[in-house]
Coordinates of C-alpha atoms and ligand atoms in Angstrom, one line a residue:
X102 CA 24.3 13.9 -9.8
X103 CA 23.7 10.3 -8.8
X104 CA 21.8 8.9 -11.7
X105 CA 23.2 6.9 -14.6
X106 CA 22.5 9.0 -17.7
X107 CA 19.8 8.0 -20.1
X108 CA 18.9 11.0 -22.2
X109 CA 20.6 13.8 -20.4
X110 CA 20.9 17.6 -20.9
X111 CA 24.2 19.5 -20.8
X112 CA 23.9 19.7 -17.0
X113 CA 23.7 15.9 -16.7
X114 CA 20.1 15.9 -15.8
X115 CA 17.8 13.1 -17.1
X116 CA 15.9 14.8 -19.9
X117 CA 13.9 14.1 -23.1
X118 CA 11.0 12.6 -21.2
X119 CA 7.5 14.0 -20.8
X120 CA 7.1 12.4 -17.4
X121 CA 9.6 11.2 -14.7
X122 CA 8.2 8.9 -12.0
X123 CA 10.1 8.2 -8.8
X124 CA 9.1 4.8 -7.3
X125 CA 7.8 1.7 -8.9
X126 CA 5.2 0.3 -6.6
X127 CA 1.5 0.0 -7.7
X128 CA 1.1 3.8 -7.9
X129 CA 4.2 4.5 -10.0
X130 CA 3.9 1.5 -12.3
X131 CA 0.2 2.0 -13.1
X132 CA 0.7 5.7 -13.7
X133 CA 3.6 4.9 -16.1
X134 CA 1.5 2.3 -18.0
X135 CA -1.4 4.7 -18.6
X136 CA 0.9 7.6 -19.7
X137 CA 2.9 5.3 -22.0
X138 CA -0.4 4.0 -23.5
X139 CA -1.4 7.6 -24.2
X140 CA 1.8 8.0 -26.2
X141 CA 4.0 10.0 -23.8
X142 CA 7.7 9.3 -23.1
X143 CA 7.9 8.1 -19.6
X144 CA 10.9 7.2 -17.4
X145 CA 10.4 5.4 -14.0
X146 CA 13.1 4.9 -11.4
X147 CA 12.8 2.1 -8.8
X148 CA 15.5 1.6 -6.2
X149 CA 15.0 -2.2 -6.1
X150 CA 15.0 -4.9 -8.8
X151 CA 11.9 -6.8 -9.8
X152 CA 10.6 -9.2 -8.6
X153 CA 10.8 -8.6 -4.9
X154 CA 8.7 -9.1 -1.8
X155 CA 7.4 -6.1 0.2
X156 CA 5.5 -5.6 3.4
X157 CA 1.8 -5.6 2.5
X158 CA -1.2 -7.6 3.6
X159 CA -1.9 -8.4 -0.2
X160 CA -5.6 -8.2 0.1
X161 CA -7.0 -5.9 -2.7
X162 CA -10.6 -4.7 -2.6
X163 CA -12.6 -5.7 -5.7
X164 CA -12.9 -2.0 -6.8
X165 CA -9.5 -2.5 -8.5
X166 CA -10.2 -5.6 -10.5
X167 CA -11.4 -4.0 -13.7
X168 CA -8.7 -1.3 -13.6
X169 CA -5.9 -3.9 -13.2
X170 CA -7.4 -5.9 -16.2
X171 CA -7.5 -2.7 -18.3
X172 CA -3.8 -2.1 -17.5
X173 CA -3.2 -5.6 -18.9
X174 CA -2.7 -7.7 -15.7
X175 CA -4.1 -11.2 -16.7
X176 CA -6.1 -11.7 -13.5
X177 CA -8.3 -14.3 -15.1
X178 CA -5.2 -16.4 -15.8
X179 CA -3.6 -15.7 -12.4
X180 CA -6.9 -16.7 -10.8
X181 CA -6.2 -15.0 -7.4
X182 CA -8.5 -16.3 -4.6
X183 CA -11.7 -14.3 -4.1
X184 CA -12.1 -13.2 -0.5
X185 CA -15.7 -12.5 0.7
X186 CA -15.5 -13.3 4.4
X187 CA -14.0 -11.2 7.2
X188 CA -13.2 -12.5 10.7
X189 CA -12.0 -9.9 13.3
X190 CA -10.8 -10.9 16.7
X191 CA -10.0 -9.0 19.9
X192 CA -7.1 -9.8 22.2
X193 CA -9.4 -11.9 24.4
X194 CA -10.4 -13.9 21.3
X195 CA -13.9 -12.4 20.8
X196 CA -14.5 -12.9 17.1
X197 CA -16.9 -11.3 14.7
X198 CA -17.6 -12.9 11.3
X199 CA -18.9 -10.9 8.5
X200 CA -19.8 -11.5 4.8
X201 CA -18.3 -8.8 2.5
X202 CA -19.9 -8.0 -0.8
X203 CA -18.1 -7.7 -3.1
X204 CA -15.0 -8.1 -0.9
X205 CA -11.6 -8.5 -2.5
X206 CA -8.9 -10.9 -3.8
X207 CA -5.5 -11.9 -2.7
X208 CA -2.3 -11.6 -4.8
X209 CA 1.3 -11.3 -3.7
X210 CA 3.1 -8.1 -4.4
X211 CA 6.0 -10.2 -5.8
X212 CA 3.6 -11.4 -8.5
X213 CA 1.5 -8.2 -9.1
X214 CA 4.3 -5.6 -9.1
X215 CA 6.4 -7.8 -11.4
X216 CA 3.4 -8.3 -13.8
X217 CA 3.0 -4.5 -13.9
X218 CA 6.7 -3.9 -14.5
X219 CA 6.6 -6.4 -17.5
X220 CA 3.6 -4.5 -18.9
X221 CA 5.3 -1.1 -18.4
X222 CA 8.4 -2.2 -20.3
X223 CA 6.4 -3.7 -23.1
X224 CA 4.5 -0.4 -23.5
X225 CA 7.8 1.5 -23.8
X226 CA 8.3 2.9 -20.3
X227 CA 12.0 3.4 -19.6
X228 CA 12.1 1.3 -16.4
X229 CA 15.3 2.0 -14.5
X230 CA 15.9 -0.5 -11.6
X231 CA 18.4 -0.4 -8.8
X232 CA 18.5 3.4 -8.9
X233 CA 17.5 5.7 -6.0
X234 CA 16.5 9.3 -7.0
X235 CA 17.9 11.7 -4.4
X236 CA 16.3 14.9 -5.6
X237 CA 14.1 16.4 -8.3
X238 CA 17.0 18.5 -9.5
X239 CA 18.3 15.3 -11.1
X240 CA 15.3 15.2 -13.4
X241 CA 14.3 17.6 -16.2
X242 CA 11.0 16.4 -17.6
X243 CA 7.8 18.4 -18.1
X244 CA 6.1 16.6 -15.2
X245 CA 7.5 14.8 -12.2
X246 CA 5.4 12.3 -10.2
X247 CA 6.4 11.1 -6.7
X248 CA 5.3 7.5 -6.2
X249 CA 8.0 6.7 -3.6
X250 CA 5.7 5.1 -1.0
X251 CA 5.4 5.6 2.8
X252 CA 8.9 6.8 3.5
X253 CA 11.8 7.8 1.2
X254 CA 14.9 9.9 1.0
X255 CA 12.7 12.0 -1.3
X256 CA 10.6 13.3 1.6
X257 CA 13.6 14.9 3.1
X258 CA 14.9 16.2 -0.2
X259 CA 11.5 17.8 -0.9
X260 CA 11.4 19.2 2.6
X261 CA 7.9 17.7 3.1
X262 CA 6.2 19.2 6.1
X263 CA 4.1 16.1 7.0
X264 CA 7.0 13.6 7.0
X265 CA 10.0 15.3 8.6
X266 CA 9.3 15.3 12.4
X267 CA 10.7 12.2 14.0
X268 CA 7.7 10.4 15.5
X269 CA 7.9 9.0 19.0
X270 CA 8.2 5.1 19.2
X271 CA 4.5 5.2 20.2
X272 CA 3.4 6.9 16.9
X273 CA 6.0 5.2 14.8
X274 CA 5.1 1.8 13.3
X275 CA 6.8 -1.3 12.1
X276 CA 5.4 -3.7 9.4
X277 CA 6.3 -7.4 9.2
X278 CA 5.3 -9.9 6.6
X279 CA 5.6 -13.7 5.9
X280 CA 4.2 -16.1 3.4
X281 CA 2.9 -19.2 5.3
X282 CA 0.8 -22.3 4.9
X283 CA -2.3 -22.0 7.1
X284 CA -5.5 -23.6 8.1
X285 CA -7.7 -20.6 7.1
X286 CA -10.6 -20.8 4.7
X287 CA -9.5 -19.6 1.2
X288 CA -12.2 -17.0 1.0
X289 CA -11.6 -15.4 4.4
X290 CA -9.4 -12.6 5.6
X291 CA -8.7 -12.6 9.3
X292 CA -7.7 -9.6 11.3
X293 CA -6.4 -10.3 14.8
X294 CA -5.8 -7.7 17.4
X295 CA -2.9 -7.6 19.9
X296 CA -1.7 -5.0 22.3
X297 CA -0.5 -2.1 20.1
X298 CA -1.1 -3.8 16.8
X299 CA -3.0 -6.1 14.5
X300 CA -2.2 -8.9 12.3
X301 CA -4.0 -10.0 9.0
X302 CA -3.9 -13.4 7.3
X303 CA -5.5 -14.3 3.9
X304 CA -4.8 -16.4 0.9
X305 CA -2.8 -15.1 -2.1
X306 CA -1.8 -16.7 -5.4
X307 CA 0.0 -20.0 -5.2
X308 CA -0.6 -22.4 -2.3
X309 CA 0.2 -19.9 0.4
X310 CA -1.2 -17.2 2.7
X311 CA 0.1 -13.7 3.5
X312 CA 0.6 -13.1 7.2
X313 CA 1.3 -9.5 7.9
X314 CA 1.1 -7.3 10.9
X315 CA 1.6 -3.7 12.0
X316 CA 2.8 -2.9 15.4
X317 CA 3.9 0.2 17.3
X318 CA 7.7 0.5 17.2
X319 CA 7.7 0.7 21.0
X320 CA 6.6 -3.0 21.1
X321 CA 9.6 -4.1 19.2
X322 CA 11.8 -1.9 21.5
X323 CA 10.3 -3.7 24.5
X324 CA 11.7 -7.0 23.0
X325 CA 15.1 -5.5 22.1
X326 CA 14.3 -5.8 18.4
X327 CA 13.8 -9.5 18.6
X328 CA 10.8 -10.1 16.3
X329 CA 10.3 -13.8 17.1
X330 CA 10.3 -13.1 20.8
X331 CA 7.7 -10.3 20.3
X332 CA 5.5 -12.7 18.3
X333 CA 5.7 -15.5 20.9
X334 CA 5.1 -13.2 23.9
X335 CA 3.0 -10.3 22.7
X336 CA 1.1 -11.3 19.5
X337 CA 0.4 -14.8 20.8
X338 CA -1.7 -13.4 23.7
X339 CA -4.4 -13.5 21.1
X340 CA -5.5 -17.2 20.9
X341 CA -5.9 -17.1 17.1
X342 CA -2.4 -15.7 16.7
X343 CA -1.0 -18.2 19.2
X344 CA -1.9 -21.1 16.9
X345 CA -0.3 -19.4 13.9
X346 CA 2.9 -18.4 15.5
X347 CA 3.4 -21.7 17.3
X348 CA 3.5 -23.5 13.9
X349 CA 6.8 -22.1 12.5
X350 CA 7.3 -25.1 10.3
X351 CA 4.5 -23.5 8.1
X352 CA 6.5 -20.3 7.5
X353 CA 7.9 -20.1 4.0
X354 CA 10.3 -17.3 4.6
X355 CA 13.4 -17.9 6.8
X356 CA 13.3 -14.2 7.8
X357 CA 10.3 -11.9 7.5
X358 CA 10.2 -8.9 5.2
X359 CA 10.1 -5.8 7.4
X360 CA 9.6 -2.1 7.1
X361 CA 10.1 0.5 9.9
X362 CA 9.4 4.1 10.6
X363 CA 5.9 4.0 9.1
X364 CA 4.0 7.2 10.0
X365 CA 0.4 8.2 9.4
X366 CA 1.0 11.9 9.5
X367 CA -0.9 14.0 7.0
X368 CA 0.8 14.7 3.6
X369 CA -0.2 16.7 0.6
X370 CA -1.0 15.3 -2.9
X371 CA 1.1 18.0 -4.6
X372 CA 4.3 19.4 -3.2
X373 CA 7.0 21.4 -4.9
X374 CA 5.2 20.9 -8.2
X375 CA 5.6 17.1 -7.8
X376 CA 2.3 15.1 -8.1
X377 CA 2.2 12.5 -5.4
X378 CA 0.6 9.1 -6.0
X379 CA -0.1 6.3 -3.6
X380 CA 1.4 6.3 0.0
X381 CA 3.5 9.4 -0.9
X382 CA 0.2 11.4 -1.2
X383 CA -1.3 10.0 2.0
X384 CA -1.1 6.7 3.9
X385 CA -4.3 5.0 5.0
X386 CA -4.3 2.7 8.0
X387 CA -3.7 -0.8 6.6
X388 CA -6.6 -2.0 8.7
X389 CA -8.9 -0.4 6.1
X390 CA -7.3 -2.8 3.6
X391 CA -7.3 -0.3 0.8
X392 CA -3.9 1.4 0.3
X393 CA -3.3 -0.6 -2.9
X394 CA -6.7 0.4 -4.4
X395 CA -6.1 4.0 -3.4
X396 CA -2.7 4.0 -5.1
X397 CA -4.2 2.5 -8.3
X398 CA -7.2 4.8 -8.3
X399 CA -4.9 7.9 -7.6
X400 CA -2.8 6.9 -10.6
X401 CA -5.9 7.2 -12.8
X402 CA -6.8 10.6 -11.4
X403 CA -3.1 11.7 -11.8
X404 CA -2.8 10.4 -15.3
X405 CA -6.0 12.3 -16.3
X406 CA -4.6 15.6 -14.9
X407 CA -1.2 15.1 -16.4
X408 CA -2.6 14.3 -19.9
X409 CA -4.8 17.4 -19.9
X410 CA -1.7 19.4 -19.1
X411 CA 0.5 17.8 -21.7
X412 CA -2.2 18.3 -24.3
X413 CA -2.1 22.0 -23.3
X414 CA -5.7 22.0 -22.2
X415 CA -4.9 23.2 -18.8
X416 CA -2.0 25.1 -17.2
X417 CA 0.4 23.6 -14.7
X418 CA -1.4 25.3 -11.8
X419 CA -4.7 23.9 -13.0
X420 CA -3.2 20.4 -13.3
X421 CA -1.9 20.6 -9.7
X422 CA -5.2 22.1 -8.4
X423 CA -7.4 19.6 -10.3
X424 CA -5.4 16.6 -9.0
X425 CA -5.4 17.9 -5.4
X426 CA -9.1 18.4 -5.5
X427 CA -9.9 15.0 -7.0
X428 CA -7.5 13.2 -4.6
X429 CA -9.2 14.8 -1.6
X430 CA -12.7 14.2 -2.9
X431 CA -12.0 10.5 -3.4
X432 CA -9.8 9.6 -0.4
X433 CA -9.9 12.2 2.4
X434 CA -12.8 10.6 4.1
X435 CA -11.4 7.1 3.9
X436 CA -8.1 8.2 5.3
X437 CA -9.9 10.0 8.1
X438 CA -12.0 6.9 8.9
X439 CA -8.8 4.8 9.0
X440 CA -7.3 7.2 11.5
X441 CA -10.4 6.9 13.7
X442 CA -10.6 3.1 13.5
X443 CA -7.0 2.3 14.0
X444 CA -6.7 3.6 17.6
X445 CA -9.8 1.7 18.6
X446 CA -8.6 -1.6 17.4
X447 CA -5.2 -1.0 19.0
X448 CA -6.7 -0.6 22.5
X449 CA -7.6 -4.1 23.6
X450 CA -10.3 -2.8 26.0
X451 CA -12.0 -0.7 23.3
X452 CA -11.7 -3.4 20.6
X453 CA -13.4 -5.9 23.0
X454 CA -16.3 -3.5 23.4
X455 CA -16.5 -2.7 19.7
X456 CA -16.5 -6.3 18.6
X457 CA -19.1 -7.3 21.2
X458 CA -21.2 -4.4 19.8
X459 CA -20.6 -5.4 16.2
X460 CA -21.6 -9.0 16.9
X461 CA -25.0 -7.7 17.8
X462 CA -25.2 -5.1 15.1
X463 CA -24.2 -6.6 11.7
X464 CA -25.6 -3.6 9.9
X465 CA -23.1 -1.3 11.6
X466 CA -20.3 -3.7 10.6
X467 CA -21.7 -3.5 7.0
X468 CA -21.5 0.2 7.1
X469 CA -17.9 0.2 8.4
X470 CA -16.7 -2.3 5.8
X471 CA -18.4 -0.4 2.9
X472 CA -16.9 2.9 4.0
X473 CA -13.4 1.3 3.8
X474 CA -14.0 -0.1 0.3
X475 CA -14.5 2.2 -2.7
X476 CA -16.3 1.9 -5.9
X477 CA -14.8 0.4 -9.2
X478 CA -13.0 3.1 -11.2
Ligands
FAD771 C1 1.7 -3.7 7.3 C2 1.0 -3.2 6.1 C3 -0.1 -4.0 5.6 C4 -0.8 -3.5 4.4 N1 -1.8 -4.3 3.9 C5 -2.5 -3.9 2.9 C6 -3.5 -4.7 2.3 O1 -3.8 -5.8 2.7 N2 -4.2 -4.2 1.3 C7 -4.0 -2.9 0.8 O2 -4.7 -2.5 -0.2 N3 -3.0 -2.2 1.2 C8 -2.2 -2.6 2.3 N4 -1.2 -1.9 2.7 C9 -0.9 -0.6 2.1 C10 -0.2 -0.8 0.7 O3 0.9 -1.7 0.9 C11 0.3 0.5 0.2 O4 -0.8 1.5 0.3 C12 0.7 0.4 -1.3 O5 1.8 -0.4 -1.4 C13 1.1 1.8 -1.8 O6 1.7 1.7 -3.1 P1 2.7 2.8 -3.5 O7 3.0 2.6 -5.0 O8 2.3 4.1 -3.1 O9 4.0 2.5 -2.7 P2 5.0 1.2 -2.6 O10 4.3 0.0 -3.0 O11 5.6 1.3 -1.2 O12 6.1 1.6 -3.7 C14 7.0 2.7 -3.5 C15 8.3 2.3 -4.3 O13 9.1 3.4 -4.4 C16 10.5 3.0 -4.3 N5 11.3 4.2 -3.9 C17 11.2 4.8 -2.8 N6 12.1 5.9 -2.8 C18 12.7 5.9 -4.0 C19 13.6 6.7 -4.6 N7 14.1 7.8 -4.0 N8 14.1 6.4 -5.9 C20 13.6 5.3 -6.5 N9 12.6 4.5 -6.0 C21 12.2 4.8 -4.7 C22 10.4 1.9 -3.3 O14 11.5 1.0 -3.5 C23 9.1 1.2 -3.6 O15 9.2 0.1 -4.6 C24 -0.4 -2.3 3.8 C25 0.6 -1.5 4.4 C26 1.3 -2.0 5.5 C27 2.4 -1.1 6.0

């Protein structure tokens, strides 16, 4: 039993809560707030301490705006930059510009997750920081939700089929993020392709930009784990990225925030009676810019199913089935599209062809962008 005891039963398990949530990113925090609002006793475990930076491109599609405001995030006061333009470039520097309607906005996870954590505490959620849950046998609540992100010790402990095989360095990904100053229009998100990866840059709250990329782990291995050397020699082959990475004086972090062992293998929204929210249910290629909205939207679907169960309107089996069905109905197509688009943008030859085509076919670009953005919820 590794957890400090809050309300515990005679076996030392955390008890007395209607819902235990493992992981305090967007999925976990938003789920906790909704359930606490509905009057339930909720405990949430987060292995880090707020506020903290995490690897994310920090572009949120507009579909989440109203929901975040309903949760209590004061977006009108925070005034995050609205982003309505998209620039995509291939390795050769072929660029396509596109107007997105309604597009999205930029906000750092440092700010957003912290705002949600403050709201959760205010609503009565027992928010336990600096604690890593190692197994569900440590918890004894009526419902357990897994919101532990792309990779966690919990995957192993739950023996999750989609997450256990060690991926080859070619199918294994590394994410890197900085905050920087940049000469990029405030209303534009740029996505730049490089061999085996892509890099996004867009404005967030405060006078700064989020610079974030995803690369095959094999790329980093080629440079013996030296991130700067990889950026100067591999990413900078794209002329747009060369400008950004040659101006290190504009970088606001001394060291980047990094995450490794990212995998896009299929997962299930419910496993071992644990309802999964956000990346722990299924990870969308970040290129589709929508993982955050998916995590938030999934928390709404999950909260609805959990409430119906706690109100004794449906059985546990029905709760699990209803949530799985609604998760798949809302997100399965998007995740599939992300899986199809990602390999194209990762192959410089294919991305050159695609971007040349999209330059001449803006309607097709419209369709792709709208398929990657959902509707308000
Ligand atoms: C390179 C990259 C760029 C991206 N860019 C964008 C973008 O621009 N826009 C977008 O919408 N999405 C983007 N995403 C995706 C987005 O970041 C995720 O989809 C989103 O963060 C998912 O939220 P979550 O709550 O599921 O997980 P997370 O935000 O990862 O939160 C999970 C939390 O669980 C905690 N945790 C894990 N295990 C345990 C445990 N055992 N006990 C306690 N706590 C635990 C972790 O510390 C973490 O805080 C990007 C992803 C990557 C990798």
